[in-house]
Amino acid sequence: NFYALYRSNISITNSATNPPQSRPLPDRTVVTVTNDVPPWNYSHRLPNQLARPASALDFEVGVGKPYTDIDQVPWEMLLPGDRVFIHYRPTAYNKTIVITSSGLPDAWIEIIGVKDPSTGALPIIDGDGAICMQGSHADYADGTALITFAHMTTGAYGMVEGAKPRYIHVTGLELKNAHPTKNRTKKTGTAGPWGEFASAFYGIGFENICIQGNKMHNCGLGIFVNSILAERFQSRNLHICNNWIYNCSSSGNYSTH
């Protein structure tokens, strides 16, 4: 089907070196949105690479790959059309991911889990003892989830606060153990338990995100999305499909499930 190709027939077209090839910085222009936001016709906005730039890179993560762990990927520098292939390995990945860059309607940024060719097992990101991603993302995104869609700190790379991550596709991963009974180390170096609303995916202030074909379990929440206050914190156009979410809750807490 449409999505199966991402996890079975991997075709690397422009492999990223480590460190990656020199390229321009991402465009972090704030997109102005009026109050009258039209409905999202997601059937015409599913992840695609119809206008993928020739300069777009394929980042491969895994045993024997240019990037041996997910924290080596330059997440803040991803450009439209970039793809990050996270290959299965016997030991789980133990780092978090924060995505602040944006794709384009016909050149999505994609994070693609590549299953074990023998067993079909998905690559695992484990929150038990996880090390949270270093970077210039906003503090609220530090240690909140295994994968977060968030803003960057005002002034980072000359960015004006308000630029949202857009057109991001995440597929084929197993995410587990972002839970208050487990510990993680924040980017500040502070170690301690995950928060009450720890989740596999968290987003606040994004547009056009597709979360598809992932397994999420033993987290406080499977997917936590928020929209509050100013436009820069408004989240829109989230497409969730074909995921398996189970055993996500905190005992005695009715607000996490």
mmCIF file of C-alpha atoms in Angstrom:
data_model
loop_
_atom_site.group_PDB
_atom_site.id
_atom_site.type_symbol
_atom_site.label_atom_id
_atom_site.label_comp_id
_atom_site.label_asym_id
_atom_site.label_seq_id
_atom_site.Cartn_x
_atom_site.Cartn_y
_atom_site.Cartn_z
ATOM 1 C CA ASN A 1 0.000 0.000 0.000
ATOM 2 C CA PHE A 2 0.923 3.683 0.064
ATOM 3 C CA TYR A 3 2.986 3.463 3.239
ATOM 4 C CA ALA A 4 4.451 -0.034 3.051
ATOM 5 C CA LEU A 5 7.189 1.066 0.664
ATOM 6 C CA TYR A 6 8.731 3.241 3.360
ATOM 7 C CA ARG A 7 9.596 0.230 5.495
ATOM 8 C CA SER A 8 10.391 -2.378 2.873
ATOM 9 C CA ASN A 9 11.848 -0.902 -0.312
ATOM 10 C CA ILE A 10 14.399 1.610 0.966
ATOM 11 C CA SER A 11 15.955 3.624 -1.828
ATOM 12 C CA ILE A 12 18.757 5.989 -0.845
ATOM 13 C CA THR A 13 19.133 8.677 -3.491
ATOM 14 C CA ASN A 14 21.519 11.202 -1.921
ATOM 15 C CA SER A 15 23.245 9.817 1.161
ATOM 16 C CA ALA A 16 24.186 12.295 3.885
ATOM 17 C CA THR A 17 27.753 12.179 5.112
ATOM 18 C CA ASN A 18 28.627 12.640 8.789
ATOM 19 C CA PRO A 19 28.994 15.551 9.226
ATOM 20 C CA PRO A 20 26.573 16.377 6.411
ATOM 21 C CA GLN A 21 27.297 18.249 3.234
ATOM 22 C CA SER A 22 27.305 22.038 3.472
ATOM 23 C CA ARG A 23 23.871 23.499 2.767
ATOM 24 C CA PRO A 24 21.875 26.684 3.515
ATOM 25 C CA LEU A 25 20.200 27.096 6.879
ATOM 26 C CA PRO A 26 16.507 26.135 7.072
ATOM 27 C CA ASP A 27 13.948 28.806 6.234
ATOM 28 C CA ARG A 28 12.317 29.688 9.545
ATOM 29 C CA THR A 29 10.037 32.395 8.182
ATOM 30 C CA VAL A 30 6.872 32.839 10.202
ATOM 31 C CA VAL A 31 3.880 31.922 8.020
ATOM 32 C CA THR A 32 0.986 34.318 8.572
ATOM 33 C CA VAL A 33 -2.341 32.589 9.169
ATOM 34 C CA THR A 34 -5.690 34.383 9.164
ATOM 35 C CA ASN A 35 -8.438 33.586 11.630
ATOM 36 C CA ASP A 36 -10.459 31.980 8.830
ATOM 37 C CA VAL A 37 -8.444 28.787 8.417
ATOM 38 C CA PRO A 38 -9.831 26.508 5.663
ATOM 39 C CA PRO A 39 -10.346 22.803 6.385
ATOM 40 C CA TRP A 40 -7.376 20.600 5.568
ATOM 41 C CA ASN A 41 -8.097 18.262 2.693
ATOM 42 C CA TYR A 42 -5.559 15.707 3.863
ATOM 43 C CA SER A 43 -6.244 13.386 0.926
ATOM 44 C CA HIS A 44 -4.240 15.849 -1.146
ATOM 45 C CA ARG A 45 -1.619 16.539 1.498
ATOM 46 C CA LEU A 46 -0.417 13.088 2.426
ATOM 47 C CA PRO A 47 3.367 12.821 2.695
ATOM 48 C CA ASN A 48 4.933 13.065 -0.714
ATOM 49 C CA GLN A 49 8.176 13.984 -2.421
ATOM 50 C CA LEU A 50 6.753 15.176 -5.743
ATOM 51 C CA ALA A 51 8.929 18.287 -5.682
ATOM 52 C CA ARG A 52 11.846 16.945 -3.660
ATOM 53 C CA PRO A 53 14.894 19.180 -4.238
ATOM 54 C CA ALA A 54 18.016 17.617 -5.698
ATOM 55 C CA SER A 55 19.882 18.867 -2.625
ATOM 56 C CA ALA A 56 17.673 16.909 -0.201
ATOM 57 C CA LEU A 57 19.605 14.326 1.809
ATOM 58 C CA ASP A 58 18.967 10.819 3.127
ATOM 59 C CA PHE A 59 20.306 10.390 6.674
ATOM 60 C CA GLU A 60 20.841 6.742 7.644
ATOM 61 C CA VAL A 61 20.998 5.842 11.328
ATOM 62 C CA GLY A 62 21.993 2.432 12.645
ATOM 63 C CA VAL A 63 24.717 -0.166 12.953
ATOM 64 C CA GLY A 64 27.309 0.379 10.232
ATOM 65 C CA LYS A 65 25.534 3.507 8.945
ATOM 66 C CA PRO A 66 26.994 7.034 8.671
ATOM 67 C CA TYR A 67 25.043 7.961 11.825
ATOM 68 C CA THR A 68 25.280 5.343 14.548
ATOM 69 C CA ASP A 69 22.763 6.963 16.912
ATOM 70 C CA ILE A 70 19.803 9.292 16.529
ATOM 71 C CA ASP A 71 21.385 12.147 18.475
ATOM 72 C CA GLN A 72 24.014 12.501 15.739
ATOM 73 C CA VAL A 73 21.423 13.593 13.176
ATOM 74 C CA PRO A 74 21.406 17.406 12.714
ATOM 75 C CA TRP A 75 17.682 17.647 13.474
ATOM 76 C CA GLU A 76 17.671 21.446 13.622
ATOM 77 C CA MET A 77 19.201 21.670 10.150
ATOM 78 C CA LEU A 78 16.811 19.421 8.208
ATOM 79 C CA LEU A 79 15.533 20.873 4.938
ATOM 80 C CA PRO A 80 12.474 20.149 2.757
ATOM 81 C CA GLY A 81 12.651 16.688 1.224
ATOM 82 C CA ASP A 82 15.171 15.334 3.742
ATOM 83 C CA ARG A 83 14.570 11.782 4.961
ATOM 84 C CA VAL A 84 15.940 10.196 8.126
ATOM 85 C CA PHE A 85 16.030 6.390 7.966
ATOM 86 C CA ILE A 86 16.288 4.887 11.454
ATOM 87 C CA HIS A 87 17.310 1.254 11.031
ATOM 88 C CA TYR A 88 16.414 -1.493 13.470
ATOM 89 C CA ARG A 89 19.185 -2.597 15.811
ATOM 90 C CA PRO A 90 19.143 -5.206 18.618
ATOM 91 C CA THR A 91 19.533 -2.593 21.357
ATOM 92 C CA ALA A 92 16.949 0.191 21.551
ATOM 93 C CA TYR A 93 17.778 3.796 20.781
ATOM 94 C CA ASN A 94 17.803 5.714 24.058
ATOM 95 C CA LYS A 95 17.694 9.367 22.936
ATOM 96 C CA THR A 96 14.806 11.765 22.327
ATOM 97 C CA ILE A 97 14.075 13.727 19.150
ATOM 98 C CA VAL A 98 12.843 17.324 18.830
ATOM 99 C CA ILE A 99 11.795 18.453 15.346
ATOM 100 C CA THR A 100 11.802 22.198 14.691
ATOM 101 C CA SER A 101 12.367 22.321 10.919
ATOM 102 C CA SER A 102 9.751 22.390 8.171
ATOM 103 C CA GLY A 103 9.137 20.614 4.922
ATOM 104 C CA LEU A 104 6.987 21.834 2.046
ATOM 105 C CA PRO A 105 3.631 20.567 0.714
ATOM 106 C CA ASP A 106 5.389 18.513 -1.973
ATOM 107 C CA ALA A 107 8.691 17.955 -0.178
ATOM 108 C CA TRP A 108 7.945 16.619 3.304
ATOM 109 C CA ILE A 109 10.588 15.932 5.913
ATOM 110 C CA GLU A 110 10.265 12.238 6.752
ATOM 111 C CA ILE A 111 11.448 10.140 9.685
ATOM 112 C CA ILE A 112 11.191 6.529 8.586
ATOM 113 C CA GLY A 113 11.749 3.451 10.713
ATOM 114 C CA VAL A 114 13.382 0.592 8.816
ATOM 115 C CA LYS A 115 12.302 -2.769 10.218
ATOM 116 C CA ASP A 116 14.513 -5.777 10.874
ATOM 117 C CA PRO A 117 14.677 -7.653 7.547
ATOM 118 C CA SER A 118 14.504 -11.033 9.297
ATOM 119 C CA THR A 119 11.896 -10.561 12.036
ATOM 120 C CA GLY A 120 10.020 -7.479 10.874
ATOM 121 C CA ALA A 121 10.636 -5.791 14.255
ATOM 122 C CA LEU A 122 10.474 -2.008 14.250
ATOM 123 C CA PRO A 123 13.352 0.131 15.530
ATOM 124 C CA ILE A 124 12.702 1.050 19.176
ATOM 125 C CA ILE A 125 13.118 4.364 20.959
ATOM 126 C CA ASP A 126 13.064 3.606 24.694
ATOM 127 C CA GLY A 127 12.371 6.318 27.273
ATOM 128 C CA ASP A 128 13.668 4.312 30.242
ATOM 129 C CA GLY A 129 16.871 6.154 31.132
ATOM 130 C CA ALA A 130 16.691 8.249 27.954
ATOM 131 C CA ILE A 131 19.059 11.133 27.272
ATOM 132 C CA CYS A 132 17.128 14.159 26.021
ATOM 133 C CA MET A 133 18.247 15.883 22.851
ATOM 134 C CA GLN A 134 20.603 18.837 23.048
ATOM 135 C CA GLY A 135 19.721 21.838 20.925
ATOM 136 C CA SER A 136 18.120 25.250 20.659
ATOM 137 C CA HIS A 137 14.518 24.112 21.051
ATOM 138 C CA ALA A 138 12.250 25.801 23.558
ATOM 139 C CA ASP A 139 12.516 24.658 27.165
ATOM 140 C CA TYR A 140 8.977 23.241 27.220
ATOM 141 C CA ALA A 141 10.118 20.640 24.682
ATOM 142 C CA ASP A 142 12.916 19.336 26.896
ATOM 143 C CA GLY A 143 12.113 15.923 28.319
ATOM 144 C CA THR A 144 8.433 16.041 27.406
ATOM 145 C CA ALA A 145 8.200 13.185 24.902
ATOM 146 C CA LEU A 146 10.221 10.753 22.848
ATOM 147 C CA ILE A 147 9.434 12.738 19.683
ATOM 148 C CA THR A 148 8.393 16.395 19.955
ATOM 149 C CA PHE A 149 7.277 18.957 17.360
ATOM 150 C CA ALA A 150 8.212 22.365 18.751
ATOM 151 C CA HIS A 151 9.602 25.869 18.253
ATOM 152 C CA MET A 152 13.194 26.886 18.593
ATOM 153 C CA THR A 153 14.309 29.380 21.209
ATOM 154 C CA THR A 154 13.925 32.975 20.049
ATOM 155 C CA GLY A 155 17.143 34.197 18.460
ATOM 156 C CA ALA A 156 18.549 30.763 17.650
ATOM 157 C CA TYR A 157 20.020 30.931 14.139
ATOM 158 C CA GLY A 158 18.396 34.359 13.856
ATOM 159 C CA MET A 159 14.920 32.883 14.209
ATOM 160 C CA VAL A 160 11.938 34.969 15.263
ATOM 161 C CA GLU A 161 9.731 33.183 17.777
ATOM 162 C CA GLY A 162 6.656 31.818 16.049
ATOM 163 C CA ALA A 163 8.037 29.710 13.183
ATOM 164 C CA LYS A 164 6.281 26.342 13.350
ATOM 165 C CA PRO A 165 7.420 22.909 12.178
ATOM 166 C CA ARG A 166 5.322 21.894 9.167
ATOM 167 C CA TYR A 167 4.951 18.989 6.744
ATOM 168 C CA ILE A 168 6.579 16.270 8.847
ATOM 169 C CA HIS A 169 5.907 12.536 8.433
ATOM 170 C CA VAL A 170 6.921 9.957 11.073
ATOM 171 C CA THR A 171 6.394 6.269 10.358
ATOM 172 C CA GLY A 172 7.601 2.800 11.338
ATOM 173 C CA LEU A 173 8.903 3.320 14.892
ATOM 174 C CA GLU A 174 8.212 1.663 18.238
ATOM 175 C CA LEU A 175 8.119 4.195 21.080
ATOM 176 C CA LYS A 176 7.926 3.098 24.709
ATOM 177 C CA ASN A 177 8.563 3.955 28.363
ATOM 178 C CA ALA A 178 8.108 7.724 28.407
ATOM 179 C CA HIS A 179 6.330 7.338 31.721
ATOM 180 C CA PRO A 180 6.438 8.909 35.214
ATOM 181 C CA THR A 181 7.716 5.611 36.630
ATOM 182 C CA LYS A 182 10.800 5.860 34.381
ATOM 183 C CA ASN A 183 13.693 8.326 34.444
ATOM 184 C CA ARG A 184 15.253 10.524 31.787
ATOM 185 C CA THR A 185 18.031 13.127 31.734
ATOM 186 C CA LYS A 186 17.038 16.557 30.403
ATOM 187 C CA LYS A 187 19.310 18.619 28.156
ATOM 188 C CA THR A 188 20.273 20.653 31.233
ATOM 189 C CA GLY A 189 21.796 17.503 32.700
ATOM 190 C CA THR A 190 19.078 17.154 35.331
ATOM 191 C CA ALA A 191 18.049 13.516 35.834
ATOM 192 C CA GLY A 192 14.670 12.500 37.181
ATOM 193 C CA PRO A 193 11.331 10.909 36.344
ATOM 194 C CA TRP A 194 9.330 11.760 33.264
ATOM 195 C CA GLY A 195 6.528 14.240 33.895
ATOM 196 C CA GLU A 196 2.860 13.468 34.407
ATOM 197 C CA PHE A 197 2.028 14.066 30.739
ATOM 198 C CA ALA A 198 5.034 12.263 29.275
ATOM 199 C CA SER A 199 4.146 10.905 25.859
ATOM 200 C CA ALA A 200 5.412 9.078 22.819
ATOM 201 C CA PHE A 201 4.620 12.126 20.641
ATOM 202 C CA TYR A 202 4.082 15.695 21.817
ATOM 203 C CA GLY A 203 3.337 18.786 19.778
ATOM 204 C CA ILE A 204 2.371 22.374 20.407
ATOM 205 C CA GLY A 205 2.390 24.898 17.599
ATOM 206 C CA PHE A 206 2.724 22.897 14.374
ATOM 207 C CA GLU A 207 0.872 22.318 11.107
ATOM 208 C CA ASN A 208 0.508 19.420 8.677
ATOM 209 C CA ILE A 209 1.972 16.508 10.606
ATOM 210 C CA CYS A 210 1.392 12.832 9.741
ATOM 211 C CA ILE A 211 1.973 10.166 12.423
ATOM 212 C CA GLN A 212 1.464 6.819 10.730
ATOM 213 C CA GLY A 213 2.280 3.153 11.243
ATOM 214 C CA ASN A 214 3.985 3.465 14.634
ATOM 215 C CA LYS A 215 3.717 1.389 17.802
ATOM 216 C CA MET A 216 3.360 3.307 21.102
ATOM 217 C CA HIS A 217 3.086 1.691 24.511
ATOM 218 C CA ASN A 218 3.841 2.063 28.219
ATOM 219 C CA CYS A 219 3.866 5.850 28.058
ATOM 220 C CA GLY A 220 1.858 8.343 30.079
ATOM 221 C CA LEU A 221 0.145 9.347 26.840
ATOM 222 C CA GLY A 222 0.356 8.005 23.316
ATOM 223 C CA ILE A 223 0.008 11.312 21.453
ATOM 224 C CA PHE A 224 -0.403 14.655 23.250
ATOM 225 C CA VAL A 225 -1.232 17.721 21.134
ATOM 226 C CA ASN A 226 -1.935 21.160 22.513
ATOM 227 C CA SER A 227 -3.089 24.564 21.221
ATOM 228 C CA ILE A 228 -2.938 27.520 23.597
ATOM 229 C CA LEU A 229 -2.687 31.298 23.672
ATOM 230 C CA ALA A 230 -0.969 32.961 20.699
ATOM 231 C CA GLU A 231 -0.964 31.830 17.068
ATOM 232 C CA ARG A 232 2.546 30.416 17.396
ATOM 233 C CA PHE A 233 1.135 27.846 19.836
ATOM 234 C CA GLN A 234 -1.781 26.785 17.636
ATOM 235 C CA SER A 235 -1.589 23.240 16.240
ATOM 236 C CA ARG A 236 -3.444 22.304 13.052
ATOM 237 C CA ASN A 237 -3.796 19.518 10.518
ATOM 238 C CA LEU A 238 -2.669 16.390 12.327
ATOM 239 C CA HIS A 239 -3.186 13.126 10.432
ATOM 240 C CA ILE A 240 -3.008 10.020 12.662
ATOM 241 C CA CYS A 241 -3.476 6.664 10.985
ATOM 242 C CA ASN A 242 -2.607 2.963 11.292
ATOM 243 C CA ASN A 243 -0.857 3.274 14.659
ATOM 244 C CA TRP A 244 -0.980 0.753 17.510
ATOM 245 C CA ILE A 245 -1.326 2.507 20.874
ATOM 246 C CA TYR A 246 -1.697 0.479 24.057
ATOM 247 C CA ASN A 247 -0.889 0.449 27.795
ATOM 248 C CA CYS A 248 -0.554 4.228 27.867
ATOM 249 C CA SER A 249 -1.753 5.717 31.164
ATOM 250 C CA SER A 250 -0.688 6.588 34.679
ATOM 251 C CA SER A 251 -2.294 4.734 37.546
ATOM 252 C CA GLY A 252 -4.833 6.865 39.393
ATOM 253 C CA ASN A 253 -4.670 9.727 36.900
ATOM 254 C CA TYR A 254 -7.825 10.202 34.838
ATOM 255 C CA SER A 255 -6.218 12.815 32.557
ATOM 256 C CA THR A 256 -3.526 10.553 31.073
ATOM 257 C CA HIS A 257 -4.560 7.731 28.775
#
